[in-house]
């Protein structure tokens, strides 16, 4: 307890005001019919390879919007709103799909992979996505979400790993409170084994689900489940990933790096092609130099921030998240950082995975039991315990900022625990059944159209519009410059980029930029 009190007393108002956050938001482009837009990434949005704020994720049809780093949630949301408005202006008649679970999808092989031009780095990005498709199927990769990047001054790598361990222990609460994907279009599970129930023609669901995106149908991998990554230290974490990035994995050796025609099927045959393939609810991160591997950056210079990866898009919010949710995440992360965080163990890692699956698939089920320290506890009781522990952290943030917005966010979470019908996942099902005949696609299409209309009803200021247009033009110039500078054959580039020594600290190997 002394350690916790000591950590809490170190949270000075100056450090609390130094908290920074940024958002990354993924969304599919969809047609007015509710089907996936198969068109290329719109030219007006700039180069997906080099644009700082607008790129693509797995698919050419999957836009990713990226903000800068901000001291206030509202400033972060304003930037995301501006970028999304420019993006929608650039998309013609298409709309951004506002749910984490995808719109009506074509056959798996027809889902287009992200394209990044003819440079070595651009080609490697597409080959990586080809590998993801061959390993997990393309449909799974079309799931979208919001990533929340967070940092605070004077936090060591060791302390960030303590935060990560506690975050993983308590992540069930975020899934319960903010999960918004209780249903899917039946095209998503066509030909797959699943436990879903039919709600209407074309819609599958689970009655108490919160976030199917984070359950067995979402970003899960049997291969990766064999990878029991420990978060007890940067060294141990790095060692776990090093093996997964460098040792051949039989099932992926069977796919092969290239087909008989010489076309690339994946970057390599290891369990992870690159670091980004590792699925986790939270990641330790460090800004990389051009061409630098993320694991090298972490080992060389330590953890700089964490990336929270389990947030669903909220279809009731214009940009998928609001400031109250962001403030709750701030309190949650601060509590994770400022309380004792014992080392994890293989047994705990297994229990946490089961908790996540249970909450994702039936989090609103009355009396749902989870495992805490090897003992059963109801989700609601554990949630109440955590919210009580978070109260002083929320009050400290309020005091530092001269408002009561953090304790208000905590109060809203208490309402969610007591009244599960008010949660986003419940509201999605209510709206689907009340207004759309139980149709997932009809509900999300209506919300997507509403979002598009609301955003396009207000134009960007002329000066800001000009800045966005200039940014897009510069990004195309930057892509052409990268392509013109390439001298290395692609196979040589790939071998150098994937060389194991480039993952190790003490080696500044960025030649393969």
Coordinates of C-alpha atoms in Angstrom, one line a residue:
X1 CA 0.0 0.0 0.0
X2 CA 2.9 2.3 0.7
X3 CA 4.1 2.0 -2.9
X4 CA 0.6 3.0 -4.1
X5 CA 0.4 6.0 -1.8
X6 CA 3.9 7.0 -2.9
X7 CA 3.0 6.7 -6.6
X8 CA -0.2 8.7 -6.0
X9 CA 1.6 11.5 -4.2
X10 CA 4.0 11.8 -7.2
X11 CA 1.0 12.7 -9.4
X12 CA 1.6 16.4 -9.1
X13 CA -0.8 18.9 -10.8
X14 CA 2.0 19.7 -13.3
X15 CA 2.4 16.1 -14.3
X16 CA -1.3 15.6 -14.6
X17 CA -1.6 18.6 -16.8
X18 CA 1.2 17.1 -18.9
X19 CA -0.9 14.1 -19.9
X20 CA -1.1 13.9 -23.7
X21 CA -3.4 11.9 -25.9
X22 CA -4.0 11.3 -29.6
X23 CA -6.5 9.3 -31.6
X24 CA -6.4 6.9 -34.6
X25 CA -9.8 6.0 -36.1
X26 CA -10.4 3.3 -38.6
X27 CA -13.6 3.2 -40.7
X28 CA -14.7 1.3 -43.9
X29 CA -15.9 3.3 -46.9
X30 CA -19.3 2.1 -47.8
X31 CA -21.8 2.6 -50.6
X32 CA -25.4 3.9 -50.2
X33 CA -26.5 0.2 -50.4
X34 CA -24.5 -0.7 -47.3
X35 CA -22.0 -2.6 -49.3
X36 CA -18.2 -2.2 -49.2
X37 CA -16.9 0.5 -51.5
X38 CA -14.4 -1.2 -53.9
X39 CA -13.0 2.1 -55.3
X40 CA -9.3 3.1 -54.7
X41 CA -8.4 5.4 -51.8
X42 CA -9.7 8.8 -53.2
X43 CA -7.0 10.9 -54.8
X44 CA -8.1 14.0 -53.0
X45 CA -7.3 12.4 -49.6
X46 CA -3.6 12.3 -50.5
X47 CA -1.1 9.4 -50.5
X48 CA -1.9 6.7 -48.0
X49 CA 1.9 6.1 -47.7
X50 CA 2.9 9.6 -46.6
X51 CA -0.1 11.6 -45.5
X52 CA 0.3 12.4 -41.8
X53 CA -3.4 12.3 -40.9
X54 CA -5.2 10.2 -43.6
X55 CA -4.1 6.7 -44.6
X56 CA -5.6 3.3 -44.9
X57 CA -5.5 0.3 -42.6
X58 CA -5.7 -3.3 -43.9
X59 CA -7.9 -2.6 -46.9
X60 CA -7.9 0.0 -49.6
X61 CA -11.5 0.5 -48.5
X62 CA -10.6 1.1 -44.9
X63 CA -9.7 4.7 -44.0
X64 CA -7.5 5.5 -41.0
X65 CA -7.7 9.0 -39.6
X66 CA -4.8 10.2 -37.2
X67 CA -4.7 13.2 -35.0
X68 CA -1.7 14.9 -33.5
X69 CA -1.0 15.0 -29.8
X70 CA -3.2 17.1 -27.5
X71 CA -3.4 18.4 -23.9
X72 CA -7.2 18.5 -23.9
X73 CA -9.7 15.8 -25.1
X74 CA -11.8 18.5 -26.8
X75 CA -8.8 19.7 -28.9
X76 CA -8.1 16.1 -30.0
X77 CA -11.8 15.6 -30.9
X78 CA -11.8 18.9 -32.9
X79 CA -8.9 17.8 -35.0
X80 CA -10.4 14.4 -35.6
X81 CA -13.7 16.1 -36.6
X82 CA -11.9 18.4 -39.1
X83 CA -9.9 15.5 -40.6
X84 CA -13.1 13.5 -40.9
X85 CA -15.0 16.4 -42.5
X86 CA -12.3 16.8 -45.1
X87 CA -12.3 13.0 -45.7
X88 CA -16.0 12.8 -46.2
X89 CA -15.8 15.8 -48.6
X90 CA -13.3 13.9 -50.6
X91 CA -15.3 10.7 -50.9
X92 CA -18.1 11.7 -53.3
X93 CA -21.2 9.7 -52.6
X94 CA -19.6 7.2 -50.3
X95 CA -19.9 7.3 -46.5
X96 CA -17.8 6.1 -43.6
X97 CA -19.3 3.0 -41.9
X98 CA -19.8 4.0 -38.3
X99 CA -19.7 0.5 -36.7
X100 CA -16.6 -1.5 -35.7
X101 CA -18.1 -4.6 -37.3
X102 CA -18.0 -4.4 -41.1
X103 CA -20.7 -3.6 -43.7
X104 CA -21.9 -6.2 -46.1
X105 CA -18.7 -7.8 -47.5
X106 CA -17.9 -9.5 -50.8
X107 CA -16.2 -12.8 -51.0
X108 CA -13.0 -12.8 -48.9
X109 CA -10.6 -12.6 -51.9
X110 CA -12.4 -9.7 -53.4
X111 CA -11.7 -7.4 -50.4
X112 CA -9.1 -5.1 -51.7
X113 CA -5.7 -4.8 -50.0
X114 CA -4.2 -1.4 -49.2
X115 CA -2.1 0.0 -52.0
X116 CA 0.9 2.3 -51.3
X117 CA 2.6 2.8 -54.6
X118 CA 5.7 1.2 -56.3
X119 CA 8.4 1.9 -53.7
X120 CA 9.9 -0.9 -51.7
X121 CA 8.4 0.4 -48.5
X122 CA 5.0 0.8 -50.3
X123 CA 5.2 -2.7 -51.8
X124 CA 6.1 -4.2 -48.4
X125 CA 3.0 -2.7 -46.8
X126 CA 0.8 -4.4 -49.4
X127 CA 2.7 -7.8 -49.1
X128 CA 2.2 -7.6 -45.3
X129 CA -1.5 -7.2 -45.8
X130 CA -1.5 -10.1 -48.3
X131 CA 0.1 -12.1 -45.5
X132 CA -2.6 -11.1 -43.0
X133 CA -5.3 -12.2 -45.5
X134 CA -3.6 -15.6 -46.1
X135 CA -3.1 -16.2 -42.4
X136 CA -6.4 -15.0 -40.9
X137 CA -8.7 -14.3 -43.8
X138 CA -9.5 -10.8 -45.1
X139 CA -12.9 -10.4 -43.4
X140 CA -11.4 -10.3 -39.9
X141 CA -9.1 -7.5 -41.0
X142 CA -12.0 -5.2 -42.0
X143 CA -13.0 -4.9 -38.3
X144 CA -12.4 -1.2 -37.3
X145 CA -11.9 0.6 -34.0
X146 CA -10.4 3.6 -32.2
X147 CA -6.8 3.6 -30.8
X148 CA -6.1 5.9 -27.9
X149 CA -2.5 6.9 -27.5
X150 CA -1.6 8.2 -24.1
X151 CA 1.5 9.5 -22.2
X152 CA 2.4 11.4 -19.1
X153 CA 5.7 13.1 -18.2
X154 CA 8.4 11.3 -16.1
X155 CA 7.1 7.8 -16.5
X156 CA 9.8 5.1 -16.8
X157 CA 9.5 2.0 -19.1
X158 CA 9.2 -0.1 -15.9
X159 CA 6.2 2.1 -14.7
X160 CA 4.6 1.9 -18.2
X161 CA 4.8 -1.9 -18.0
X162 CA 3.2 -1.8 -14.6
X163 CA 0.4 0.3 -16.1
X164 CA 0.0 -2.3 -19.0
X165 CA -0.3 -5.2 -16.5
X166 CA -3.0 -3.5 -14.5
X167 CA -4.8 -2.3 -17.7
X168 CA -4.9 -5.9 -19.0
X169 CA -6.3 -7.1 -15.6
X170 CA -9.1 -4.5 -15.6
X171 CA -9.7 -4.1 -19.4
X172 CA -13.0 -6.0 -19.0
X173 CA -14.5 -2.8 -17.6
X174 CA -13.8 -0.8 -20.7
X175 CA -15.3 -3.6 -22.9
X176 CA -18.4 -3.6 -20.7
X177 CA -18.8 0.2 -20.6
X178 CA -17.9 1.1 -24.2
X179 CA -18.4 -2.0 -26.3
X180 CA -20.7 -1.2 -29.2
X181 CA -20.6 -4.2 -31.4
X182 CA -23.2 -6.8 -30.2
X183 CA -24.3 -7.8 -33.7
X184 CA -22.9 -8.4 -37.2
X185 CA -23.9 -8.7 -40.8
X186 CA -24.3 -12.4 -41.6
X187 CA -21.8 -12.0 -44.5
X188 CA -19.1 -11.6 -41.8
X189 CA -19.6 -15.1 -40.5
X190 CA -20.6 -16.9 -43.7
X191 CA -18.8 -20.3 -43.8
X192 CA -17.3 -19.9 -40.3
X193 CA -18.0 -21.6 -37.1
X194 CA -19.6 -19.3 -34.5
X195 CA -21.9 -19.1 -31.5
X196 CA -24.1 -16.3 -32.8
X197 CA -27.9 -16.3 -32.9
X198 CA -30.0 -15.0 -35.8
X199 CA -31.8 -11.7 -34.9
X200 CA -33.3 -11.1 -38.4
X201 CA -32.5 -12.1 -41.9
X202 CA -28.9 -11.0 -42.6
X203 CA -28.2 -10.2 -38.9
X204 CA -26.5 -12.3 -36.2
X205 CA -26.0 -11.3 -32.6
X206 CA -25.6 -12.4 -29.0
X207 CA -28.2 -10.9 -26.6
X208 CA -25.8 -9.9 -23.9
X209 CA -22.7 -9.1 -26.1
X210 CA -20.8 -5.9 -25.6
X211 CA -18.0 -6.1 -28.2
X212 CA -18.0 -9.0 -30.6
X213 CA -15.0 -7.2 -32.1
X214 CA -12.9 -8.2 -29.0
X215 CA -14.4 -11.7 -28.7
X216 CA -13.7 -14.9 -30.6
X217 CA -14.9 -13.6 -33.9
X218 CA -12.7 -10.5 -33.7
X219 CA -9.0 -9.9 -33.6
X220 CA -8.1 -13.3 -32.3
X221 CA -5.6 -15.8 -33.6
X222 CA -5.1 -19.5 -32.5
X223 CA -1.5 -19.1 -33.6
X224 CA -0.9 -16.1 -31.5
X225 CA -2.7 -17.6 -28.5
X226 CA 0.4 -19.9 -28.2
X227 CA 2.4 -16.7 -27.7
X228 CA 2.1 -16.0 -23.9
X229 CA 3.7 -12.6 -24.0
X230 CA 4.7 -11.4 -20.5
X231 CA 4.5 -7.7 -19.7
X232 CA 6.8 -7.9 -16.6
X233 CA 9.6 -6.0 -18.2
X234 CA 10.7 -4.4 -21.5
X235 CA 13.4 -7.1 -21.7
X236 CA 11.0 -10.0 -21.3
X237 CA 8.5 -8.4 -23.7
X238 CA 11.2 -7.8 -26.3
X239 CA 12.4 -11.4 -25.9
X240 CA 8.9 -12.8 -26.5
X241 CA 8.4 -10.7 -29.6
X242 CA 11.9 -11.4 -30.9
X243 CA 11.2 -15.1 -31.1
X244 CA 7.8 -14.6 -32.7
X245 CA 9.4 -12.3 -35.3
X246 CA 12.4 -14.5 -36.2
X247 CA 11.5 -18.2 -35.8
X248 CA 9.7 -20.0 -38.6
X249 CA 6.1 -21.1 -37.8
X250 CA 5.1 -24.4 -39.6
X251 CA 1.6 -23.3 -40.7
X252 CA 3.1 -20.2 -42.3
X253 CA 6.0 -22.0 -43.8
X254 CA 3.3 -24.1 -45.6
X255 CA 1.9 -20.9 -47.2
X256 CA 5.4 -19.9 -48.5
X257 CA 6.8 -16.4 -49.0
X258 CA 6.2 -16.5 -52.8
X259 CA 3.9 -18.5 -55.0
X260 CA 4.9 -20.5 -58.1
X261 CA 4.3 -17.3 -60.2
X262 CA 6.8 -15.4 -58.0
X263 CA 4.1 -13.2 -56.4
X264 CA 4.6 -12.5 -52.8
X265 CA 2.1 -14.2 -50.4
X266 CA 3.6 -12.8 -47.1
X267 CA 6.7 -11.0 -45.8
X268 CA 8.1 -14.1 -44.1
X269 CA 7.2 -17.4 -42.4
X270 CA 7.6 -16.4 -38.7
X271 CA 4.7 -16.3 -36.3
X272 CA 4.6 -12.5 -36.7
X273 CA 5.6 -10.9 -40.0
X274 CA 6.3 -7.6 -38.3
X275 CA 5.5 -6.1 -34.8
X276 CA 2.1 -4.7 -35.9
X277 CA 0.7 -8.2 -36.4
X278 CA 0.8 -8.8 -32.7
X279 CA -2.8 -8.4 -31.4
X280 CA -3.1 -6.9 -27.9
X281 CA -5.6 -4.7 -26.0
X282 CA -2.7 -2.3 -25.2
X283 CA 0.8 -1.8 -26.6
X284 CA 4.0 -0.1 -25.4
X285 CA 5.1 2.3 -28.1
X286 CA 7.9 4.6 -29.1
X287 CA 8.0 6.9 -32.2
X288 CA 10.4 5.4 -34.7
X289 CA 12.9 6.9 -37.0
X290 CA 12.4 6.4 -40.8
X291 CA 12.9 2.7 -41.5
X292 CA 13.5 1.8 -37.9
X293 CA 11.8 -1.4 -36.5
X294 CA 9.4 -0.7 -33.6
X295 CA 11.0 -3.3 -31.3
X296 CA 14.4 -1.7 -31.9
X297 CA 13.0 1.7 -31.0
X298 CA 11.6 0.4 -27.7
X299 CA 14.7 -1.4 -26.8
X300 CA 17.0 1.5 -27.7
X301 CA 15.0 4.4 -26.1
X302 CA 12.3 2.9 -23.9
X303 CA 8.6 3.2 -23.8
X304 CA 7.3 6.7 -24.8
X305 CA 3.5 6.1 -24.7
X306 CA 0.9 3.4 -24.6
X307 CA -1.6 2.6 -27.3
X308 CA -5.1 1.4 -26.1
X309 CA -6.5 -0.8 -28.8
X310 CA -9.8 -2.2 -27.5
X311 CA -12.2 0.7 -28.1
X312 CA -15.1 0.1 -30.4
X313 CA -16.5 2.9 -32.7
X314 CA -19.5 4.3 -31.0
X315 CA -22.1 4.6 -33.8
X316 CA -24.0 7.3 -31.8
X317 CA -21.1 9.7 -31.8
X318 CA -20.1 11.7 -34.9
X319 CA -16.4 10.7 -34.7
X320 CA -17.0 7.4 -32.8
X321 CA -16.0 8.7 -29.4
X322 CA -16.7 11.6 -27.0
X323 CA -14.8 13.7 -24.5
X324 CA -16.4 11.9 -21.5
X325 CA -15.2 8.5 -22.7
X326 CA -11.7 9.9 -23.3
X327 CA -11.6 11.3 -19.8
X328 CA -12.7 8.0 -18.3
X329 CA -9.9 6.3 -20.2
X330 CA -7.5 8.9 -18.7
X331 CA -8.7 8.1 -15.2
X332 CA -8.5 4.3 -16.0
X333 CA -4.9 4.6 -17.2
X334 CA -3.9 6.8 -14.3
X335 CA -5.3 4.3 -11.9
X336 CA -3.5 1.5 -13.7
X337 CA -0.2 3.5 -13.4
X338 CA -0.7 4.7 -9.8
X339 CA -1.6 1.4 -8.1
X340 CA 0.4 -1.6 -7.2
X341 CA 0.9 -3.9 -10.2
X342 CA 2.2 -7.4 -9.4
X343 CA 4.0 -9.4 -12.1
X344 CA 1.8 -11.4 -14.4
X345 CA 2.0 -15.2 -14.7
X346 CA 0.9 -17.7 -17.4
X347 CA -2.1 -18.7 -15.3
X348 CA -3.2 -15.1 -14.9
X349 CA -2.7 -14.4 -18.7
X350 CA -5.0 -17.4 -19.4
X351 CA -7.6 -16.2 -17.0
X352 CA -7.5 -12.6 -18.4
X353 CA -8.1 -14.0 -21.9
X354 CA -11.1 -15.9 -20.7
X355 CA -12.5 -12.8 -18.9
X356 CA -12.1 -10.8 -22.1
X357 CA -14.0 -13.4 -24.1
X358 CA -16.8 -13.7 -21.5
X359 CA -17.3 -9.9 -21.3
X360 CA -17.1 -9.4 -25.1
X361 CA -19.8 -12.1 -25.7
X362 CA -22.1 -11.8 -22.6
X363 CA -20.9 -8.8 -20.6
X364 CA -24.4 -7.6 -19.8
X365 CA -25.7 -11.0 -18.6
X366 CA -27.0 -10.5 -15.1
X367 CA -24.7 -12.0 -12.4
X368 CA -21.8 -12.7 -14.9
X369 CA -18.9 -14.2 -13.0
X370 CA -15.2 -13.4 -13.9
X371 CA -12.0 -14.7 -12.4
X372 CA -10.0 -12.3 -10.1
X373 CA -6.9 -13.7 -8.4
X374 CA -8.2 -17.2 -9.0
X375 CA -11.5 -16.5 -7.3
X376 CA -15.0 -15.9 -8.9
X377 CA -16.3 -12.4 -8.7
X378 CA -19.3 -10.8 -10.4
X379 CA -18.4 -8.2 -13.1
X380 CA -20.6 -5.6 -11.3
X381 CA -18.9 -6.1 -7.9
X382 CA -15.4 -5.9 -9.4
X383 CA -16.4 -2.9 -11.5
X384 CA -17.7 -1.1 -8.4
X385 CA -14.5 -1.8 -6.6
X386 CA -12.4 -0.4 -9.4
X387 CA -14.6 2.7 -9.7
X388 CA -14.2 3.4 -6.0
X389 CA -10.4 3.1 -6.3
X390 CA -10.4 5.4 -9.3
X391 CA -12.3 8.2 -7.4
X392 CA -9.2 9.9 -6.0
X393 CA -7.5 9.8 -9.4
X394 CA -10.5 11.5 -11.0
X395 CA -10.5 14.1 -8.2
X396 CA -6.8 14.8 -8.7
X397 CA -7.3 15.4 -12.4
X398 CA -10.3 17.7 -11.7
X399 CA -8.2 19.7 -9.3
X400 CA -5.3 20.0 -11.8
X401 CA -7.6 21.2 -14.5
X402 CA -10.0 23.3 -12.4
X403 CA -13.1 21.4 -13.4
X404 CA -15.3 18.4 -12.4
X405 CA -15.3 16.6 -15.8
X406 CA -13.3 13.6 -14.7
X407 CA -15.5 12.8 -11.7
X408 CA -18.5 13.3 -14.0
X409 CA -17.0 10.7 -16.4
X410 CA -16.6 8.3 -13.5
X411 CA -20.2 8.9 -12.4
X412 CA -21.4 8.1 -15.9
X413 CA -19.5 4.8 -15.6
X414 CA -21.3 4.0 -12.3
X415 CA -24.7 4.5 -14.1
X416 CA -23.5 2.0 -16.8
X417 CA -22.7 -0.6 -14.1
X418 CA -26.1 -0.1 -12.4
X419 CA -28.2 0.2 -15.6
X420 CA -26.8 -2.0 -18.4
X421 CA -29.6 -1.0 -20.7
X422 CA -28.0 2.5 -21.0
X423 CA -24.7 1.0 -22.4
X424 CA -23.8 1.6 -26.1
X425 CA -24.1 -2.2 -26.8
X426 CA -27.6 -2.3 -25.4
X427 CA -28.6 0.9 -27.2
X428 CA -27.4 -0.5 -30.5
X429 CA -29.7 -3.5 -30.1
X430 CA -32.6 -1.4 -29.0
X431 CA -32.3 0.9 -32.0
X432 CA -31.9 -2.0 -34.4
X433 CA -35.0 -3.7 -33.1
X434 CA -37.1 -0.6 -32.6
X435 CA -36.4 1.3 -35.9
X436 CA -34.8 -1.2 -38.3
X437 CA -36.6 -4.6 -38.0
X438 CA -33.6 -6.1 -36.2
X439 CA -31.3 -5.4 -39.1
X440 CA -27.6 -4.6 -38.3
X441 CA -26.9 -3.3 -41.8
X442 CA -30.0 -1.0 -41.9
X443 CA -29.2 0.5 -38.5
X444 CA -25.6 1.2 -39.2
X445 CA -26.3 2.5 -42.7
X446 CA -28.8 5.0 -41.2
X447 CA -26.3 6.1 -38.6
X448 CA -23.6 6.4 -41.2
X449 CA -25.9 8.5 -43.4
X450 CA -26.8 10.7 -40.4
X451 CA -23.2 11.2 -39.6
X452 CA -22.3 12.1 -43.2
X453 CA -25.1 14.6 -43.5
X454 CA -24.3 16.3 -40.2
X455 CA -20.7 16.6 -41.1
X456 CA -21.2 17.8 -44.7
X457 CA -23.8 20.4 -43.5
X458 CA -20.9 22.5 -42.2
X459 CA -18.0 23.3 -44.5
X460 CA -14.5 23.7 -43.3
X461 CA -13.2 27.3 -43.0
X462 CA -11.6 28.2 -46.3
X463 CA -8.1 28.6 -44.8
X464 CA -8.3 25.1 -43.2
X465 CA -9.7 23.6 -46.5
X466 CA -6.7 25.0 -48.3
X467 CA -4.3 23.6 -45.7
X468 CA -5.8 20.1 -46.1
X469 CA -5.6 20.3 -49.9
X470 CA -2.0 21.4 -49.7
X471 CA -1.2 18.5 -47.3
X472 CA -2.7 16.0 -49.8
X473 CA -0.7 17.5 -52.7
X474 CA 2.6 17.4 -50.6
X475 CA 1.9 13.8 -49.7
X476 CA 1.8 12.8 -53.3
X477 CA 5.1 14.6 -54.0
X478 CA 6.6 12.8 -51.0
X479 CA 5.5 9.4 -52.3
X480 CA 7.0 10.1 -55.7
X481 CA 10.3 11.2 -54.1
X482 CA 10.4 7.9 -52.1
X483 CA 9.8 5.9 -55.3
X484 CA 12.4 7.9 -57.2
X485 CA 15.0 7.3 -54.5
X486 CA 14.7 3.5 -54.5
X487 CA 17.8 1.7 -55.8
X488 CA 17.5 -1.7 -54.1
X489 CA 15.7 -4.7 -55.7
X490 CA 12.6 -5.6 -53.6
X491 CA 13.9 -9.0 -52.5
X492 CA 17.1 -7.5 -51.3
X493 CA 15.2 -4.7 -49.5
X494 CA 12.9 -7.3 -47.8
X495 CA 15.8 -9.4 -46.6
X496 CA 17.5 -6.4 -45.1
X497 CA 14.3 -5.0 -43.5
X498 CA 13.5 -8.3 -41.9
X499 CA 17.1 -9.1 -40.7
X500 CA 17.0 -10.1 -37.0
X501 CA 19.8 -7.8 -36.0
X502 CA 17.6 -4.8 -36.8
X503 CA 15.4 -5.7 -33.8
X504 CA 18.3 -5.5 -31.3
X505 CA 19.2 -2.5 -29.3
X506 CA 22.6 -0.9 -29.9
X507 CA 22.3 -1.2 -33.7
X508 CA 21.1 1.9 -35.6
X509 CA 20.1 0.0 -38.7
X510 CA 17.6 2.1 -40.7
X511 CA 19.0 1.5 -44.1
X512 CA 15.8 -0.1 -45.3
X513 CA 13.7 3.0 -44.9

